[in-house]
Amino acid sequence: FKEAGDKITDITGKLSLAQFMAVVKQSDCVIANSTGPVHLGAALNKNVLALFMPLKPKHPGRWAPVGHKVEVFVLPAFCQDCKLTPDDCHCINAIQPQAVKASLDKLMMIKLQQQNT
């Protein structure tokens, strides 16, 4: 995140729900794992990059946020190990940061193009 400077803010666990909703309303994109923030972002029609583990019942086939600005990241294989240690899922950790960054870069490029038209 260092190269992003002040363009990315980690607010994990620092805000009330009302404060968090206000931040999401002002945000260009929500990047989070398969929790409430991705659903809130999608409901507010924000760009969402959602990270999921390939573990039933937590997989995106069941719990992905709904919206046309949502992109889901999940490994394609089912992982039995995550069932044993869900708090330390190596599958979600194996999602390539470069892939998420590429999607974020694409979204920001689109935003810049829209601002210049």
PDB file of C-alpha atoms in Angstrom:
ATOM      1  CA  PHE A   1       0.000   0.000   0.000  1.00  0.00           C
ATOM      2  CA  LYS A   2       2.971   2.336   0.356  1.00  0.00           C
ATOM      3  CA  GLU A   3       2.983   3.302  -3.312  1.00  0.00           C
ATOM      4  CA  ALA A   4      -0.707   4.279  -3.122  1.00  0.00           C
ATOM      5  CA  GLY A   5       0.092   6.980  -0.594  1.00  0.00           C
ATOM      6  CA  ASP A   6      -3.030   8.604   0.794  1.00  0.00           C
ATOM      7  CA  LYS A   7      -5.305   7.083  -1.865  1.00  0.00           C
ATOM      8  CA  ILE A   8      -6.034   3.985   0.239  1.00  0.00           C
ATOM      9  CA  THR A   9      -7.196   4.021   3.843  1.00  0.00           C
ATOM     10  CA  ASP A  10      -7.453   0.958   6.067  1.00  0.00           C
ATOM     11  CA  ILE A  11     -10.366   1.588   8.432  1.00  0.00           C
ATOM     12  CA  THR A  12     -10.712  -1.968   9.707  1.00  0.00           C
ATOM     13  CA  GLY A  13     -12.443  -1.951  13.103  1.00  0.00           C
ATOM     14  CA  LYS A  14     -12.076   1.802  13.592  1.00  0.00           C
ATOM     15  CA  LEU A  15     -15.597   3.083  12.903  1.00  0.00           C
ATOM     16  CA  SER A  16     -19.191   2.674  13.996  1.00  0.00           C
ATOM     17  CA  LEU A  17     -21.618   1.332  11.385  1.00  0.00           C
ATOM     18  CA  ALA A  18     -22.978   4.826  10.699  1.00  0.00           C
ATOM     19  CA  GLN A  19     -19.455   6.207  10.287  1.00  0.00           C
ATOM     20  CA  PHE A  20     -18.512   3.294   8.052  1.00  0.00           C
ATOM     21  CA  MET A  21     -21.548   3.844   5.825  1.00  0.00           C
ATOM     22  CA  ALA A  22     -20.588   7.523   5.454  1.00  0.00           C
ATOM     23  CA  VAL A  23     -17.068   6.531   4.390  1.00  0.00           C
ATOM     24  CA  VAL A  24     -18.374   3.990   1.859  1.00  0.00           C
ATOM     25  CA  LYS A  25     -20.706   6.616   0.371  1.00  0.00           C
ATOM     26  CA  GLN A  26     -17.665   8.824  -0.296  1.00  0.00           C
ATOM     27  CA  SER A  27     -15.423   6.006  -1.551  1.00  0.00           C
ATOM     28  CA  ASP A  28     -14.576   5.034  -5.102  1.00  0.00           C
ATOM     29  CA  CYS A  29     -14.120   1.353  -4.240  1.00  0.00           C
ATOM     30  CA  VAL A  30     -14.558  -1.107  -1.378  1.00  0.00           C
ATOM     31  CA  ILE A  31     -12.005  -3.907  -1.110  1.00  0.00           C
ATOM     32  CA  ALA A  32     -12.841  -6.478   1.551  1.00  0.00           C
ATOM     33  CA  ASN A  33     -13.261 -10.145   2.259  1.00  0.00           C
ATOM     34  CA  SER A  34     -16.648 -11.848   2.178  1.00  0.00           C
ATOM     35  CA  THR A  35     -18.291  -9.768   4.882  1.00  0.00           C
ATOM     36  CA  GLY A  36     -20.852  -6.996   5.285  1.00  0.00           C
ATOM     37  CA  PRO A  37     -18.704  -4.225   3.805  1.00  0.00           C
ATOM     38  CA  VAL A  38     -18.779  -5.783   0.323  1.00  0.00           C
ATOM     39  CA  HIS A  39     -22.580  -6.063   0.474  1.00  0.00           C
ATOM     40  CA  LEU A  40     -22.937  -2.502   1.737  1.00  0.00           C
ATOM     41  CA  GLY A  41     -20.650  -1.254  -1.040  1.00  0.00           C
ATOM     42  CA  ALA A  42     -22.669  -3.120  -3.661  1.00  0.00           C
ATOM     43  CA  ALA A  43     -25.951  -1.835  -2.210  1.00  0.00           C
ATOM     44  CA  LEU A  44     -24.594   1.725  -2.435  1.00  0.00           C
ATOM     45  CA  ASN A  45     -23.616   1.076  -6.097  1.00  0.00           C
ATOM     46  CA  LYS A  46     -19.894   1.363  -5.384  1.00  0.00           C
ATOM     47  CA  ASN A  47     -17.127  -0.553  -7.104  1.00  0.00           C
ATOM     48  CA  VAL A  48     -16.465  -3.645  -4.999  1.00  0.00           C
ATOM     49  CA  LEU A  49     -13.507  -6.012  -5.084  1.00  0.00           C
ATOM     50  CA  ALA A  50     -14.575  -8.941  -2.907  1.00  0.00           C
ATOM     51  CA  LEU A  51     -12.178 -11.630  -1.676  1.00  0.00           C
ATOM     52  CA  PHE A  52     -13.603 -15.088  -0.959  1.00  0.00           C
ATOM     53  CA  MET A  53     -12.314 -18.453   0.136  1.00  0.00           C
ATOM     54  CA  PRO A  54     -13.473 -21.518  -1.848  1.00  0.00           C
ATOM     55  CA  LEU A  55     -15.106 -23.136   1.161  1.00  0.00           C
ATOM     56  CA  LYS A  56     -18.749 -24.118   1.398  1.00  0.00           C
ATOM     57  CA  PRO A  57     -20.846 -22.443   2.674  1.00  0.00           C
ATOM     58  CA  LYS A  58     -18.639 -19.318   2.546  1.00  0.00           C
ATOM     59  CA  HIS A  59     -18.016 -19.406  -1.223  1.00  0.00           C
ATOM     60  CA  PRO A  60     -19.154 -16.595  -3.552  1.00  0.00           C
ATOM     61  CA  GLY A  61     -21.691 -18.820  -5.290  1.00  0.00           C
ATOM     62  CA  ARG A  62     -23.821 -18.352  -2.226  1.00  0.00           C
ATOM     63  CA  TRP A  63     -22.614 -15.096  -0.661  1.00  0.00           C
ATOM     64  CA  ALA A  64     -21.213 -12.857  -3.402  1.00  0.00           C
ATOM     65  CA  PRO A  65     -22.556  -9.312  -3.286  1.00  0.00           C
ATOM     66  CA  VAL A  66     -25.059  -8.464  -5.996  1.00  0.00           C
ATOM     67  CA  GLY A  67     -24.338  -5.604  -8.354  1.00  0.00           C
ATOM     68  CA  HIS A  68     -22.887  -4.742 -11.746  1.00  0.00           C
ATOM     69  CA  LYS A  69     -19.848  -3.053 -10.148  1.00  0.00           C
ATOM     70  CA  VAL A  70     -18.769  -6.158  -8.212  1.00  0.00           C
ATOM     71  CA  GLU A  71     -15.705  -8.237  -8.984  1.00  0.00           C
ATOM     72  CA  VAL A  72     -15.087 -11.422  -7.004  1.00  0.00           C
ATOM     73  CA  PHE A  73     -11.678 -12.941  -6.342  1.00  0.00           C
ATOM     74  CA  VAL A  74     -11.590 -16.605  -5.333  1.00  0.00           C
ATOM     75  CA  LEU A  75      -9.343 -19.532  -6.106  1.00  0.00           C
ATOM     76  CA  PRO A  76     -11.073 -22.006  -8.434  1.00  0.00           C
ATOM     77  CA  ALA A  77     -10.399 -25.139  -6.362  1.00  0.00           C
ATOM     78  CA  PHE A  78     -12.213 -26.363  -3.277  1.00  0.00           C
ATOM     79  CA  CYS A  79      -9.920 -26.339  -0.272  1.00  0.00           C
ATOM     80  CA  GLN A  80     -10.298 -28.898   2.484  1.00  0.00           C
ATOM     81  CA  ASP A  81      -7.558 -27.251   4.564  1.00  0.00           C
ATOM     82  CA  CYS A  82      -9.624 -24.098   5.013  1.00  0.00           C
ATOM     83  CA  LYS A  83     -12.321 -26.183   6.651  1.00  0.00           C
ATOM     84  CA  LEU A  84      -9.815 -27.220   9.311  1.00  0.00           C
ATOM     85  CA  THR A  85      -8.330 -23.756   9.883  1.00  0.00           C
ATOM     86  CA  PRO A  86     -10.865 -21.162   8.624  1.00  0.00           C
ATOM     87  CA  ASP A  87      -9.191 -18.337  10.559  1.00  0.00           C
ATOM     88  CA  ASP A  88      -5.960 -18.950   8.662  1.00  0.00           C
ATOM     89  CA  CYS A  89      -7.209 -19.735   5.168  1.00  0.00           C
ATOM     90  CA  HIS A  90      -4.250 -20.052   2.841  1.00  0.00           C
ATOM     91  CA  CYS A  91      -6.650 -19.967  -0.120  1.00  0.00           C
ATOM     92  CA  ILE A  92      -7.745 -16.408   0.548  1.00  0.00           C
ATOM     93  CA  ASN A  93      -4.124 -15.514   1.247  1.00  0.00           C
ATOM     94  CA  ALA A  94      -3.176 -17.020  -2.132  1.00  0.00           C
ATOM     95  CA  ILE A  95      -5.278 -14.498  -4.046  1.00  0.00           C
ATOM     96  CA  GLN A  96      -2.660 -12.526  -5.910  1.00  0.00           C
ATOM     97  CA  PRO A  97      -2.422  -8.905  -4.728  1.00  0.00           C
ATOM     98  CA  GLN A  98      -1.316  -8.000  -8.258  1.00  0.00           C
ATOM     99  CA  ALA A  99      -4.661  -9.211  -9.628  1.00  0.00           C
ATOM    100  CA  VAL A 100      -6.595  -7.086  -7.145  1.00  0.00           C
ATOM    101  CA  LYS A 101      -4.329  -4.105  -7.867  1.00  0.00           C
ATOM    102  CA  ALA A 102      -4.823  -4.542 -11.619  1.00  0.00           C
ATOM    103  CA  SER A 103      -8.594  -4.393 -11.151  1.00  0.00           C
ATOM    104  CA  LEU A 104      -8.300  -1.349  -8.912  1.00  0.00           C
ATOM    105  CA  ASP A 105      -5.995   0.352 -11.442  1.00  0.00           C
ATOM    106  CA  LYS A 106      -8.550  -0.331 -14.181  1.00  0.00           C
ATOM    107  CA  LEU A 107     -11.343   1.184 -12.082  1.00  0.00           C
ATOM    108  CA  MET A 108      -9.263   4.275 -11.323  1.00  0.00           C
ATOM    109  CA  MET A 109      -8.356   4.679 -15.005  1.00  0.00           C
ATOM    110  CA  ILE A 110     -12.052   4.584 -15.906  1.00  0.00           C
ATOM    111  CA  LYS A 111     -12.744   7.202 -13.229  1.00  0.00           C
ATOM    112  CA  LEU A 112      -9.995   9.475 -14.595  1.00  0.00           C
ATOM    113  CA  GLN A 113     -11.351   9.103 -18.132  1.00  0.00           C
ATOM    114  CA  GLN A 114     -14.841  10.014 -16.933  1.00  0.00           C
ATOM    115  CA  GLN A 115     -13.511  13.078 -15.130  1.00  0.00           C
ATOM    116  CA  ASN A 116     -11.703  14.234 -18.279  1.00  0.00           C
ATOM    117  CA  THR A 117     -14.785  14.037 -20.514  1.00  0.00           C
TER     118      THR A 117
END
